[in-house]
């Protein structure tokens, strides 16, 4: 059974930084794409960033490009999201997701971690 467990959220002032982690277990992820989504109260869920586990290729939402960096550690089966220059608009629950590259929909979801950015 695949498990995705996020950690690293918290309260930070605007301009600060946080690093989120997503520990994956239950199978090998060499053929997977993993990503971060976020959802703020009253807003729709939005894509943040994604990484191809085997190639390391990345993709970012325009709203976080240049501020956030997604990375993975193959040995630890863990994906990271380094968030710099945080803004109050980044406040949301952040969830990590995973799917096999051959599957068009996200198969596995973590429970999420709260990020709150104060102004």
PDB file of C-alpha atoms in Angstrom:
ATOM      1  CA  UNK A   1       0.000   0.000   0.000  1.00  0.00           C
ATOM      2  CA  UNK A   2       1.407   3.355  -1.030  1.00  0.00           C
ATOM      3  CA  UNK A   3       1.737   5.928   1.710  1.00  0.00           C
ATOM      4  CA  UNK A   4       2.654   9.572   1.323  1.00  0.00           C
ATOM      5  CA  UNK A   5       3.375  11.475   4.524  1.00  0.00           C
ATOM      6  CA  UNK A   6       4.011  15.219   4.485  1.00  0.00           C
ATOM      7  CA  UNK A   7       5.870  17.197   7.120  1.00  0.00           C
ATOM      8  CA  UNK A   8       7.523  20.567   7.563  1.00  0.00           C
ATOM      9  CA  UNK A   9       4.568  22.919   7.555  1.00  0.00           C
ATOM     10  CA  UNK A  10       4.141  25.690  10.078  1.00  0.00           C
ATOM     11  CA  UNK A  11       3.765  29.396  10.696  1.00  0.00           C
ATOM     12  CA  UNK A  12       6.235  31.787   9.117  1.00  0.00           C
ATOM     13  CA  UNK A  13       6.403  35.510   8.477  1.00  0.00           C
ATOM     14  CA  UNK A  14       6.179  36.919   4.984  1.00  0.00           C
ATOM     15  CA  UNK A  15       9.552  36.753   3.300  1.00  0.00           C
ATOM     16  CA  UNK A  16      10.542  33.665   5.243  1.00  0.00           C
ATOM     17  CA  UNK A  17      11.231  30.111   4.150  1.00  0.00           C
ATOM     18  CA  UNK A  18       9.981  26.605   4.836  1.00  0.00           C
ATOM     19  CA  UNK A  19      10.918  23.191   3.502  1.00  0.00           C
ATOM     20  CA  UNK A  20       8.212  20.582   3.117  1.00  0.00           C
ATOM     21  CA  UNK A  21       8.969  16.879   2.910  1.00  0.00           C
ATOM     22  CA  UNK A  22       6.917  14.020   1.478  1.00  0.00           C
ATOM     23  CA  UNK A  23       8.062  10.574   2.553  1.00  0.00           C
ATOM     24  CA  UNK A  24       6.852   7.868   0.182  1.00  0.00           C
ATOM     25  CA  UNK A  25       6.604   4.178   0.974  1.00  0.00           C
ATOM     26  CA  UNK A  26       4.923   1.005  -0.191  1.00  0.00           C
ATOM     27  CA  UNK A  27       6.561   0.558  -3.572  1.00  0.00           C
ATOM     28  CA  UNK A  28       9.330   1.804  -5.798  1.00  0.00           C
ATOM     29  CA  UNK A  29       8.706   5.133  -7.469  1.00  0.00           C
ATOM     30  CA  UNK A  30      11.205   5.044 -10.300  1.00  0.00           C
ATOM     31  CA  UNK A  31       8.437   5.286 -12.893  1.00  0.00           C
ATOM     32  CA  UNK A  32       6.392   7.881 -11.056  1.00  0.00           C
ATOM     33  CA  UNK A  33       5.684  11.561 -11.224  1.00  0.00           C
ATOM     34  CA  UNK A  34       5.206  13.279  -7.898  1.00  0.00           C
ATOM     35  CA  UNK A  35       3.793  16.710  -7.238  1.00  0.00           C
ATOM     36  CA  UNK A  36       2.632  19.253  -4.693  1.00  0.00           C
ATOM     37  CA  UNK A  37      -0.854  20.722  -4.670  1.00  0.00           C
ATOM     38  CA  UNK A  38      -2.276  23.286  -2.275  1.00  0.00           C
ATOM     39  CA  UNK A  39      -5.689  24.466  -1.214  1.00  0.00           C
ATOM     40  CA  UNK A  40      -6.519  27.607   0.691  1.00  0.00           C
ATOM     41  CA  UNK A  41      -9.839  28.076   2.547  1.00  0.00           C
ATOM     42  CA  UNK A  42     -12.612  28.913   0.123  1.00  0.00           C
ATOM     43  CA  UNK A  43     -10.405  28.364  -2.919  1.00  0.00           C
ATOM     44  CA  UNK A  44      -9.973  25.546  -5.386  1.00  0.00           C
ATOM     45  CA  UNK A  45      -7.063  23.157  -5.185  1.00  0.00           C
ATOM     46  CA  UNK A  46      -4.167  24.317  -7.314  1.00  0.00           C
ATOM     47  CA  UNK A  47      -1.063  22.731  -8.732  1.00  0.00           C
ATOM     48  CA  UNK A  48       2.222  23.966  -7.271  1.00  0.00           C
ATOM     49  CA  UNK A  49       5.110  21.879  -8.637  1.00  0.00           C
ATOM     50  CA  UNK A  50       5.933  18.443 -10.001  1.00  0.00           C
ATOM     51  CA  UNK A  51       8.986  16.274 -10.505  1.00  0.00           C
ATOM     52  CA  UNK A  52       9.635  13.226 -12.645  1.00  0.00           C
ATOM     53  CA  UNK A  53      11.193  10.712 -10.296  1.00  0.00           C
ATOM     54  CA  UNK A  54      13.521   9.107 -12.838  1.00  0.00           C
ATOM     55  CA  UNK A  55      14.604  12.094 -14.945  1.00  0.00           C
ATOM     56  CA  UNK A  56      14.394  14.813 -12.316  1.00  0.00           C
ATOM     57  CA  UNK A  57      12.580  17.105 -14.729  1.00  0.00           C
ATOM     58  CA  UNK A  58      10.477  19.690 -12.926  1.00  0.00           C
ATOM     59  CA  UNK A  59       7.436  21.855 -13.592  1.00  0.00           C
ATOM     60  CA  UNK A  60       6.151  24.847 -11.630  1.00  0.00           C
ATOM     61  CA  UNK A  61       3.050  26.966 -11.405  1.00  0.00           C
ATOM     62  CA  UNK A  62       3.698  30.537 -12.516  1.00  0.00           C
ATOM     63  CA  UNK A  63       2.746  31.802  -9.060  1.00  0.00           C
ATOM     64  CA  UNK A  64       5.695  30.021  -7.406  1.00  0.00           C
ATOM     65  CA  UNK A  65       8.297  30.007 -10.179  1.00  0.00           C
ATOM     66  CA  UNK A  66      11.563  31.442  -8.934  1.00  0.00           C
ATOM     67  CA  UNK A  67      10.543  31.113  -5.270  1.00  0.00           C
ATOM     68  CA  UNK A  68       9.865  27.395  -4.813  1.00  0.00           C
ATOM     69  CA  UNK A  69      12.097  24.445  -5.704  1.00  0.00           C
ATOM     70  CA  UNK A  70      10.975  20.814  -5.889  1.00  0.00           C
ATOM     71  CA  UNK A  71      13.527  18.043  -5.483  1.00  0.00           C
ATOM     72  CA  UNK A  72      13.732  14.357  -4.619  1.00  0.00           C
ATOM     73  CA  UNK A  73      16.104  12.057  -2.781  1.00  0.00           C
ATOM     74  CA  UNK A  74      15.962   8.653  -4.400  1.00  0.00           C
ATOM     75  CA  UNK A  75      17.749   6.925  -1.536  1.00  0.00           C
ATOM     76  CA  UNK A  76      15.256   8.233   1.015  1.00  0.00           C
ATOM     77  CA  UNK A  77      12.182   7.987  -1.242  1.00  0.00           C
ATOM     78  CA  UNK A  78      11.411  11.547  -0.255  1.00  0.00           C
ATOM     79  CA  UNK A  79      10.289  14.593  -2.216  1.00  0.00           C
ATOM     80  CA  UNK A  80      10.933  18.109  -0.976  1.00  0.00           C
ATOM     81  CA  UNK A  81       9.494  21.547  -1.611  1.00  0.00           C
ATOM     82  CA  UNK A  82      11.796  24.396  -0.660  1.00  0.00           C
ATOM     83  CA  UNK A  83       9.700  27.528  -0.331  1.00  0.00           C
ATOM     84  CA  UNK A  84      11.450  30.898  -0.189  1.00  0.00           C
ATOM     85  CA  UNK A  85      10.161  34.465  -0.185  1.00  0.00           C
ATOM     86  CA  UNK A  86       6.851  33.250   1.172  1.00  0.00           C
ATOM     87  CA  UNK A  87       3.804  35.478   0.802  1.00  0.00           C
ATOM     88  CA  UNK A  88       0.491  35.483   2.696  1.00  0.00           C
ATOM     89  CA  UNK A  89      -1.088  34.208  -0.522  1.00  0.00           C
ATOM     90  CA  UNK A  90       0.923  30.999  -0.103  1.00  0.00           C
ATOM     91  CA  UNK A  91      -1.109  30.113   2.990  1.00  0.00           C
ATOM     92  CA  UNK A  92      -2.778  26.753   2.337  1.00  0.00           C
ATOM     93  CA  UNK A  93      -2.784  23.051   3.093  1.00  0.00           C
ATOM     94  CA  UNK A  94      -0.062  21.477   0.968  1.00  0.00           C
ATOM     95  CA  UNK A  95      -0.481  17.889  -0.171  1.00  0.00           C
ATOM     96  CA  UNK A  96       1.868  15.624  -2.055  1.00  0.00           C
ATOM     97  CA  UNK A  97       0.558  13.330  -4.764  1.00  0.00           C
ATOM     98  CA  UNK A  98       1.950  10.570  -6.959  1.00  0.00           C
ATOM     99  CA  UNK A  99       1.064   8.676 -10.089  1.00  0.00           C
ATOM    100  CA  UNK A 100       2.710   6.283 -12.453  1.00  0.00           C
ATOM    101  CA  UNK A 101       3.825   8.041 -15.627  1.00  0.00           C
ATOM    102  CA  UNK A 102       1.460   5.858 -17.675  1.00  0.00           C
ATOM    103  CA  UNK A 103      -1.599   6.862 -15.618  1.00  0.00           C
ATOM    104  CA  UNK A 104      -3.379  10.149 -16.432  1.00  0.00           C
ATOM    105  CA  UNK A 105      -4.717  10.834 -12.947  1.00  0.00           C
ATOM    106  CA  UNK A 106      -3.153  11.251  -9.523  1.00  0.00           C
ATOM    107  CA  UNK A 107      -3.392   7.883  -7.768  1.00  0.00           C
ATOM    108  CA  UNK A 108      -2.007   8.558  -4.323  1.00  0.00           C
ATOM    109  CA  UNK A 109      -2.512  11.499  -1.974  1.00  0.00           C
ATOM    110  CA  UNK A 110      -0.985  12.488   1.326  1.00  0.00           C
ATOM    111  CA  UNK A 111      -2.977  13.951   4.209  1.00  0.00           C
ATOM    112  CA  UNK A 112      -1.450  17.399   3.883  1.00  0.00           C
ATOM    113  CA  UNK A 113       0.492  19.865   5.989  1.00  0.00           C
ATOM    114  CA  UNK A 114      -0.605  23.390   6.897  1.00  0.00           C
ATOM    115  CA  UNK A 115       1.494  26.354   5.814  1.00  0.00           C
ATOM    116  CA  UNK A 116       0.537  29.727   7.236  1.00  0.00           C
ATOM    117  CA  UNK A 117       2.312  32.918   6.183  1.00  0.00           C
ATOM    118  CA  UNK A 118       1.655  35.988   8.298  1.00  0.00           C
ATOM    119  CA  UNK A 119       1.957  39.521   6.927  1.00  0.00           C
TER     120      UNK A 119
END
